[in-house]
Every structure is written in structure tokens, then in C-alpha cells.
One Martini backbone bead per residue (centre of mass of N, CA, C, O) as a GRO file, in nm:
protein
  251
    1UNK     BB    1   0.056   0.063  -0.019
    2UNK     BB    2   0.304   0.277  -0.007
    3UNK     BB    3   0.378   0.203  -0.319
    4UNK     BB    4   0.161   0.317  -0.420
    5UNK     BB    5   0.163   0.631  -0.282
    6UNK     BB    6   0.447   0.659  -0.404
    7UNK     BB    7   0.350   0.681  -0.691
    8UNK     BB    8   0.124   0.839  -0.705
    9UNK     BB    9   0.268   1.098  -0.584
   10UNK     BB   10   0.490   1.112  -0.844
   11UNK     BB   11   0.271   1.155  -1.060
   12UNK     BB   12   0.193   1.417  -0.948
   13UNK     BB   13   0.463   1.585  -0.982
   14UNK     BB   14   0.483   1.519  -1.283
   15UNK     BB   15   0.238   1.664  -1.379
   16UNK     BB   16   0.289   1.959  -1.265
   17UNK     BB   17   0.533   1.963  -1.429
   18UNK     BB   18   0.362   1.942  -1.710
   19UNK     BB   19   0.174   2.187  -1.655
   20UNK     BB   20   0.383   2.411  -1.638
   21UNK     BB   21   0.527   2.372  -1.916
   22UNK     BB   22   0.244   2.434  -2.098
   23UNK     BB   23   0.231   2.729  -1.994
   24UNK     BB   24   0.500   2.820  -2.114
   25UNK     BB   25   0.398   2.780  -2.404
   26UNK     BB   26   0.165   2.933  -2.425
   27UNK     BB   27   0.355   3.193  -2.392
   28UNK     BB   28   0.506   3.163  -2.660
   29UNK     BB   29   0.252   3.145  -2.844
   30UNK     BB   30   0.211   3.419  -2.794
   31UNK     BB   31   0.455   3.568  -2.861
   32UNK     BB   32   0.387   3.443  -3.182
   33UNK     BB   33   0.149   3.610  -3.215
   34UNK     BB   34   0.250   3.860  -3.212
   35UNK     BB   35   0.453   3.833  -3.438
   36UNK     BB   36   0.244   3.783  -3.689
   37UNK     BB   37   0.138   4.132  -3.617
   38UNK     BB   38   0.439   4.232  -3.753
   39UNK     BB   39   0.552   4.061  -3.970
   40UNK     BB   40   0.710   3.820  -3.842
   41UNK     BB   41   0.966   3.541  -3.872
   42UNK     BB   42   0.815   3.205  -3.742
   43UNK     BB   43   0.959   2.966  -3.771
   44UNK     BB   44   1.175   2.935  -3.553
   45UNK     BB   45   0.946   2.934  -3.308
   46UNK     BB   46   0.782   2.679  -3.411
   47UNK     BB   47   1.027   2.502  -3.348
   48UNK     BB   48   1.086   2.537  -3.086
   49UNK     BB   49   0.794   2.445  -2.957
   50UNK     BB   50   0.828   2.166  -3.084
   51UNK     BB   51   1.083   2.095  -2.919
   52UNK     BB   52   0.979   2.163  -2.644
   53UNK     BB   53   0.749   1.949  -2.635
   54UNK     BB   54   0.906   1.676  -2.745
   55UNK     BB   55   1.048   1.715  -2.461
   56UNK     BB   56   0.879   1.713  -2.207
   57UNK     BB   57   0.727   1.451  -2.300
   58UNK     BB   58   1.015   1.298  -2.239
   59UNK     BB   59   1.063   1.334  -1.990
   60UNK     BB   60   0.877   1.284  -1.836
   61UNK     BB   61   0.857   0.974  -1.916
   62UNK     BB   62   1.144   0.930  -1.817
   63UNK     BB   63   1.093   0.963  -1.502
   64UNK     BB   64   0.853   0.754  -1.505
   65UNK     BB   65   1.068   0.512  -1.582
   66UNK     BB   66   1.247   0.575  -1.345
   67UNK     BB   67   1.038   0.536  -1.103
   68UNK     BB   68   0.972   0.226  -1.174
   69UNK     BB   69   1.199   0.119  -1.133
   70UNK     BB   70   1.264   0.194  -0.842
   71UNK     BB   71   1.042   0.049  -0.735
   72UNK     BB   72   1.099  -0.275  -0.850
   73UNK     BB   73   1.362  -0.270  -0.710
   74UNK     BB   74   1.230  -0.281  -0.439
   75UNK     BB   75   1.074  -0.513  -0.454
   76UNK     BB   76   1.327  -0.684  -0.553
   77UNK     BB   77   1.472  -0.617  -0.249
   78UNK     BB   78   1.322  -0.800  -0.086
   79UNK     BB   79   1.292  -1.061   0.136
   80UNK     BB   80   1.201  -1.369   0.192
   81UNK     BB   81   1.028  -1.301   0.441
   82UNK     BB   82   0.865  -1.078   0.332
   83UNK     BB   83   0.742  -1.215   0.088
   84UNK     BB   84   0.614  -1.462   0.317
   85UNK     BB   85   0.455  -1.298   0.537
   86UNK     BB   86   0.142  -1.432   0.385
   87UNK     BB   87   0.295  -1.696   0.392
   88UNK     BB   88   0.297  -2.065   0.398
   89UNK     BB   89   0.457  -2.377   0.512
   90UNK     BB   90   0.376  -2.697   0.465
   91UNK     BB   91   0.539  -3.024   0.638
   92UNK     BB   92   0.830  -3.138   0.663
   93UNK     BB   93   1.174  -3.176   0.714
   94UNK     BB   94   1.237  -3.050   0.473
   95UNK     BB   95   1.087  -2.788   0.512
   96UNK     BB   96   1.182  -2.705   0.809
   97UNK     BB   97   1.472  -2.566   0.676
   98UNK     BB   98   1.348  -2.289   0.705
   99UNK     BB   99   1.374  -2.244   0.992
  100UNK     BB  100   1.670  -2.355   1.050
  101UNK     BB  101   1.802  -2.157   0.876
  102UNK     BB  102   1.654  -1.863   0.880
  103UNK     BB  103   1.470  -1.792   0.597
  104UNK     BB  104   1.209  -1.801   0.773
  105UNK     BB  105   0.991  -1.755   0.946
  106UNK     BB  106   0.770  -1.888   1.238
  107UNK     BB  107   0.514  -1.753   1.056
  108UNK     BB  108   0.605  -1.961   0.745
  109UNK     BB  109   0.585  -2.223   0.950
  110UNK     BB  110   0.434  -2.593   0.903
  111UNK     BB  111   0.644  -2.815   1.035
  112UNK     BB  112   0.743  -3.184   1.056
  113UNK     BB  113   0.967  -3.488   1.143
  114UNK     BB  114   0.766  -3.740   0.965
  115UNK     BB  115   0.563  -3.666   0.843
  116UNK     BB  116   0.187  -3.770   0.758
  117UNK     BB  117  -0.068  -3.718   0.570
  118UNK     BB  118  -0.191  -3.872   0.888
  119UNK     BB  119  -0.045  -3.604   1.030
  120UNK     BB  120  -0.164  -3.289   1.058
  121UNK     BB  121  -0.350  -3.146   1.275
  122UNK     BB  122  -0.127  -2.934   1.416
  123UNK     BB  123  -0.089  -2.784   1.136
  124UNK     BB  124  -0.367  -2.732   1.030
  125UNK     BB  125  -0.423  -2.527   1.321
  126UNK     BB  126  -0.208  -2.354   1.256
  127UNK     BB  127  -0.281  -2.218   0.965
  128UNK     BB  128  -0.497  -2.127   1.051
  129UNK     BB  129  -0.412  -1.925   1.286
  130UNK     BB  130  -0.302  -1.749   1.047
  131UNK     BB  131  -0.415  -1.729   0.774
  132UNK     BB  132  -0.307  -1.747   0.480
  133UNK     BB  133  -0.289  -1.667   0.133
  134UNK     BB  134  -0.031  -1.895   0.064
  135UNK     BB  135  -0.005  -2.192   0.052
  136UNK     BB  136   0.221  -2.446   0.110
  137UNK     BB  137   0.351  -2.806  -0.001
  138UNK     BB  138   0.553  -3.028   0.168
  139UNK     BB  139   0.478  -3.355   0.058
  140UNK     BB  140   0.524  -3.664   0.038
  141UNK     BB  141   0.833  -3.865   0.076
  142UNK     BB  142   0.739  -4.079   0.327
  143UNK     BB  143   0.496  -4.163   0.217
  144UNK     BB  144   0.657  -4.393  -0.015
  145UNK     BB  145   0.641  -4.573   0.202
  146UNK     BB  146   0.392  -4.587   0.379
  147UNK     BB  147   0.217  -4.704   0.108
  148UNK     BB  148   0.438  -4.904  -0.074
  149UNK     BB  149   0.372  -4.745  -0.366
  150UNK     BB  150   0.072  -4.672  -0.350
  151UNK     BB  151  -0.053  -4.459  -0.562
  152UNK     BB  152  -0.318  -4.443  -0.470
  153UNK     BB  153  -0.312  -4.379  -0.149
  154UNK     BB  154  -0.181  -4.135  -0.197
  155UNK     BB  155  -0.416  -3.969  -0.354
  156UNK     BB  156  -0.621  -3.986  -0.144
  157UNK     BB  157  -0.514  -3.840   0.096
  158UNK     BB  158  -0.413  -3.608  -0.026
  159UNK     BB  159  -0.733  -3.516  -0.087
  160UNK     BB  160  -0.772  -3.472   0.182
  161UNK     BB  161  -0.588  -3.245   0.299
  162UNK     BB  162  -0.768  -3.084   0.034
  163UNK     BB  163  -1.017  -3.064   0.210
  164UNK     BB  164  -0.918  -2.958   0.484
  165UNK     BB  165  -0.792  -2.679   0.418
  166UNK     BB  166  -1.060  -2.576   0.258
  167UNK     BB  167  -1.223  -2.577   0.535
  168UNK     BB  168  -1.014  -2.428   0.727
  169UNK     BB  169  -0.887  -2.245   0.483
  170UNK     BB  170  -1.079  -2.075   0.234
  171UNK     BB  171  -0.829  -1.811   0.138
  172UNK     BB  172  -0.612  -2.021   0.048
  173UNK     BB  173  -0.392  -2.014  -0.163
  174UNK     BB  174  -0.261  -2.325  -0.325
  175UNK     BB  175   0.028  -2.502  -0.323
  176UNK     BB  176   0.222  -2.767  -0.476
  177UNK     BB  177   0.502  -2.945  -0.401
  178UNK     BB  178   0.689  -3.164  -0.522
  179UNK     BB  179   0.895  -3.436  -0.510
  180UNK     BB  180   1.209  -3.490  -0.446
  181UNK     BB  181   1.479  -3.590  -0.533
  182UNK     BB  182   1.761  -3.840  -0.526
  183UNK     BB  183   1.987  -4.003  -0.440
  184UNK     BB  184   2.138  -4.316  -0.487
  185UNK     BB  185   2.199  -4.391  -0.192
  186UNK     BB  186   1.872  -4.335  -0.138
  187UNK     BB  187   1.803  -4.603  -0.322
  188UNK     BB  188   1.965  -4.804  -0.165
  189UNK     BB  189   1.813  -4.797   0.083
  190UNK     BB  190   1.544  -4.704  -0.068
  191UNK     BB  191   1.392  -4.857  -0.312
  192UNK     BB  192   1.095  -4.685  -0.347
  193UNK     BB  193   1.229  -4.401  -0.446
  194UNK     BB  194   1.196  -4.493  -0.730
  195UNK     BB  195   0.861  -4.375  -0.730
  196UNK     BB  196   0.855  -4.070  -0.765
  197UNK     BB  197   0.786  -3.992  -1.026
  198UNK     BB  198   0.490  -4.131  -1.010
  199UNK     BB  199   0.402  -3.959  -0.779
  200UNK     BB  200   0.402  -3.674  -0.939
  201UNK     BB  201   0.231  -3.754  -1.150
  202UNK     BB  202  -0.053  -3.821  -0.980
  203UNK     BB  203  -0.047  -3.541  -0.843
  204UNK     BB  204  -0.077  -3.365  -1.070
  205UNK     BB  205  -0.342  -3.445  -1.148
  206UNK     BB  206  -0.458  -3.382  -0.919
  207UNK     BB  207  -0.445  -3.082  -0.936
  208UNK     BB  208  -0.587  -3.060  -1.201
  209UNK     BB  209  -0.836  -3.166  -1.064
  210UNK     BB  210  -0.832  -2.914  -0.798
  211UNK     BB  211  -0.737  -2.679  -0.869
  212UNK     BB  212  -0.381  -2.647  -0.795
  213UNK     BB  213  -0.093  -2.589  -0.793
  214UNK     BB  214   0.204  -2.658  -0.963
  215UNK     BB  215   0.548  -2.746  -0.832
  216UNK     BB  216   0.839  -2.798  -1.019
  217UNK     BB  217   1.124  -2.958  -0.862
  218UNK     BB  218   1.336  -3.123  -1.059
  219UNK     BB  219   1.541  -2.910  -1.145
  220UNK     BB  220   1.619  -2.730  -0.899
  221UNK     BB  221   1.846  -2.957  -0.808
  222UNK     BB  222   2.163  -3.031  -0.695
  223UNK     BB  223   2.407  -3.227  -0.573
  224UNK     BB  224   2.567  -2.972  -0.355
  225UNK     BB  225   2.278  -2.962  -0.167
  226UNK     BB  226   2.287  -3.192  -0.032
  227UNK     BB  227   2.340  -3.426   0.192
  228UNK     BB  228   2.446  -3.753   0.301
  229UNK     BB  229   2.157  -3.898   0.258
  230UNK     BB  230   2.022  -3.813  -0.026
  231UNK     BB  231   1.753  -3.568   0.090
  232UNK     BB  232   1.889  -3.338   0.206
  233UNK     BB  233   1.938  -3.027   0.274
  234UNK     BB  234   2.116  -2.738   0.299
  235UNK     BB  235   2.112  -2.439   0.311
  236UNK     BB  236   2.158  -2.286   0.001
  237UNK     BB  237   1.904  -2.404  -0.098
  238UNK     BB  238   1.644  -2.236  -0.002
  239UNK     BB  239   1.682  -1.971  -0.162
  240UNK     BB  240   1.601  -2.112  -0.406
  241UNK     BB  241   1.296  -2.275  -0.339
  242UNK     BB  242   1.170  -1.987  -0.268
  243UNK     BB  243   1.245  -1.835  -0.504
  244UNK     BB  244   1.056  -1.999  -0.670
  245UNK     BB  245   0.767  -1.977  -0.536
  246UNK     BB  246   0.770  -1.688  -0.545
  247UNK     BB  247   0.760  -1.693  -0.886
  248UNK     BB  248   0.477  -1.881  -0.876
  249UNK     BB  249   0.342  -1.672  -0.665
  250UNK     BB  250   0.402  -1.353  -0.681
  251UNK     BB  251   0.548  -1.216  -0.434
   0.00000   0.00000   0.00000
């Protein structure tokens, strides 16, 4: 709201200065017919006006386009707690890590450790009362083993997550976050995370049919980011996922 007013305020001041110009030009123009009343040759008097006229109204426009690039600039230049001021995400460990490392505020956040889909109640009570216009989530991970790779299990419970949030929340536009590739060795202790892919495709498809936003980030990570489980990630990778959602949910 107040760079709407200052916005405003700015275009109110070049306005002023564009009037301010067009009074000039028309005392010029009194002052050129009055010589054209004594037989004098205004050609050059009339090039003058018009060199002076689509200057003032170049320049102004100038202003204009310079003050919305400052405006711009402080919007992309707000911090992404600053960003997320309005939304949560709410999730697993893998989410919990954007609190763990501070990267968003604790009023932006509501993961728990191990959680799963059937196990939701106290973050959903929190979301609630946080009452965010944006919800991101970053679920099933967990999942891919606990329904044993039954993708149609997986995608019921989904279903009821998503059935459950916009009854307590009924204001908050939902964003689903893909679940995350793993690394080689993460697939070699828990081989059912190659499964992975056929979850994502199945969620996809789910939020296709229930209209909610789906946010792929299947290419977002790459392995320097991971930890040493090939589940989860480092500090690093944070301000990156963060923007990558802020990006398609527009913060």
C-alpha cells in the first residue's frame, strides 16, 4: 500500500511539472502570434515550440519510467522472509529446514519431522490460525514408503489433505510442491524412492483435477546441494526453493 502511495504521490508531482511545461509553451505561443501580428518571420519561433514541446513531454515520460524501475527495484530488492510475510508452507523435514536455517520466519513455517499425510492435525490447526493468503506444501516424501508405493493410496489421502485445508482455510490459495529427487544412495537404502517420479506424475494430476497450483522441481536441485543422506539439503539450497515459489506464486 504505501508504494502504491508513493507511486502515486510521484506520478502527482510529474503531472504538476507537465503542467507547469504546457503553461510555458502557451506563453511562448501568445508571445508568437503576437509577432506574427507585426509581419515577423516565425518559422523559427514555431520549430522551437514544437523541439520544446516533444522534449518536455520525453522527459516527463522519462521521469516516469525512471521512478517505476526505483519502484521495482525495491520491490525485487524486499528479503524473502519479507516476501512470505503472507504465505506458509506447511510439511515434512525437507520444509522444516527453511526455519532451521532462517531462512523464513517462524510465523512462515509449520513442518514437523517425519510427518505424514495421515498425520496433519496440529499443523493444520496451526495454519489456521496463522490464516495465510498463500499455502504452499511439501508433502509425501515420507509418504512413498509409508503407503508401501500404492500410488493410488497415496493420492487418496492427498485428496483428503487438500479437502481438509480448504475447509479450515478456506481463503488461502494453495500451491503442491513436487517431491524432491533423491540421490543414488538414498535409492539404495530405501528402493521404493524410485517411485518417486510416478508419485509426482499421479500428485500432478491430482492438483490438475482439484485446480491447485503445482510447482515442478524436479530440475530445481542439483547435488551440491544435498546432505550426506541424499534426502535432504544443505543451507544453501533454501533461498533457492524459496524463490523458485515465490516466482510462480508471485510474492
Amino acid at each position: 500500500m504505501d508504494r502504491i502511495k508513493q507511486r502515486t504521490k510521484r506520478r502527482i508531482i510529474l503531472g504538476v511539472c507537465a503542467l507547469a511545461a504546457a503553461a510555458v509553451l502557451i506563453l511562448i505561443v501568445l508571445g508568437v502570434k503576437g509577432l506574427l501580428h507585426r509581419g515577423t518571420d516565425t518559422s523559427a519561433g514555431v520549430e522551437y515550440i514544437k523541439a520544446e514541446e516533444a522534449g518536455d513531454i520525453t522527459a516527463i515520460e522519462e521521469k516516469i519510467r525512471l521512478l517505476e524501475q526505483q519502484d521495482g527495484a525495491g520491490e525485487e530488492g524486499r528479503s524473502i522472509k519479507e516476501r512470505f510475510a503472507g504465505a506458509v508452507v506447511l510439511g515434512d523435514s525437507v520444509a522444516e529446514g527453511f526455519e532451521e536455517y532462517d531462512i523464513l520466519n517462524a510465523s512462515s513455517v509449520a513442518a514437523e519431522i517425519g510427518v505424514h499425510l495421515d498425520e496433519l492435525d496440529g499443523q493444520i490447526a496451526k495454519v489456521k490460525e496463522l490464516s495465510p493468503g498463500i499455502l504452499f506444501l511439501y508433502l509425501g516424501m515420507n509418504d512413498v514408503t509409508a503407503t508401501n508405493g500404492d500410488v493410488d493410496r497415496f493420492v487418496s489421502e492427498y485428496k483428503e489433505v487438500l479437502t481438509r485445508i480448504r475447509e479450515e482455510v478456506p481463503d488461502a490459495h494453495i500451491f503442491v510442491n513436487s517431491i524432491f529427487p533423491v540421490q543414488k544412495k538414498a535409492l539404495e537404502k530405501e528402493p521404493l524412492l524410485e517411485k518417486i517420479p510416478e508419485y509426482n506424475d499421479a500428485l500432478k494430476e491430482l492438483c490438475d483435477s482439484q485446480t491447485v497450483a503445482f510447482i515442478d522441481n524436479t530440475d530445481l536441485v542439483s547435488d551440491e546441494y544435498y546432505e550426506e543422506d541424499g534426502i535432504h539439503f544443505k543451507a544453501a539450497f533454501y533461498p533457492v526453493w524459496a524463490e523458485h515459489m515465490a516466482e510462480v506464486a508471485s510474492l
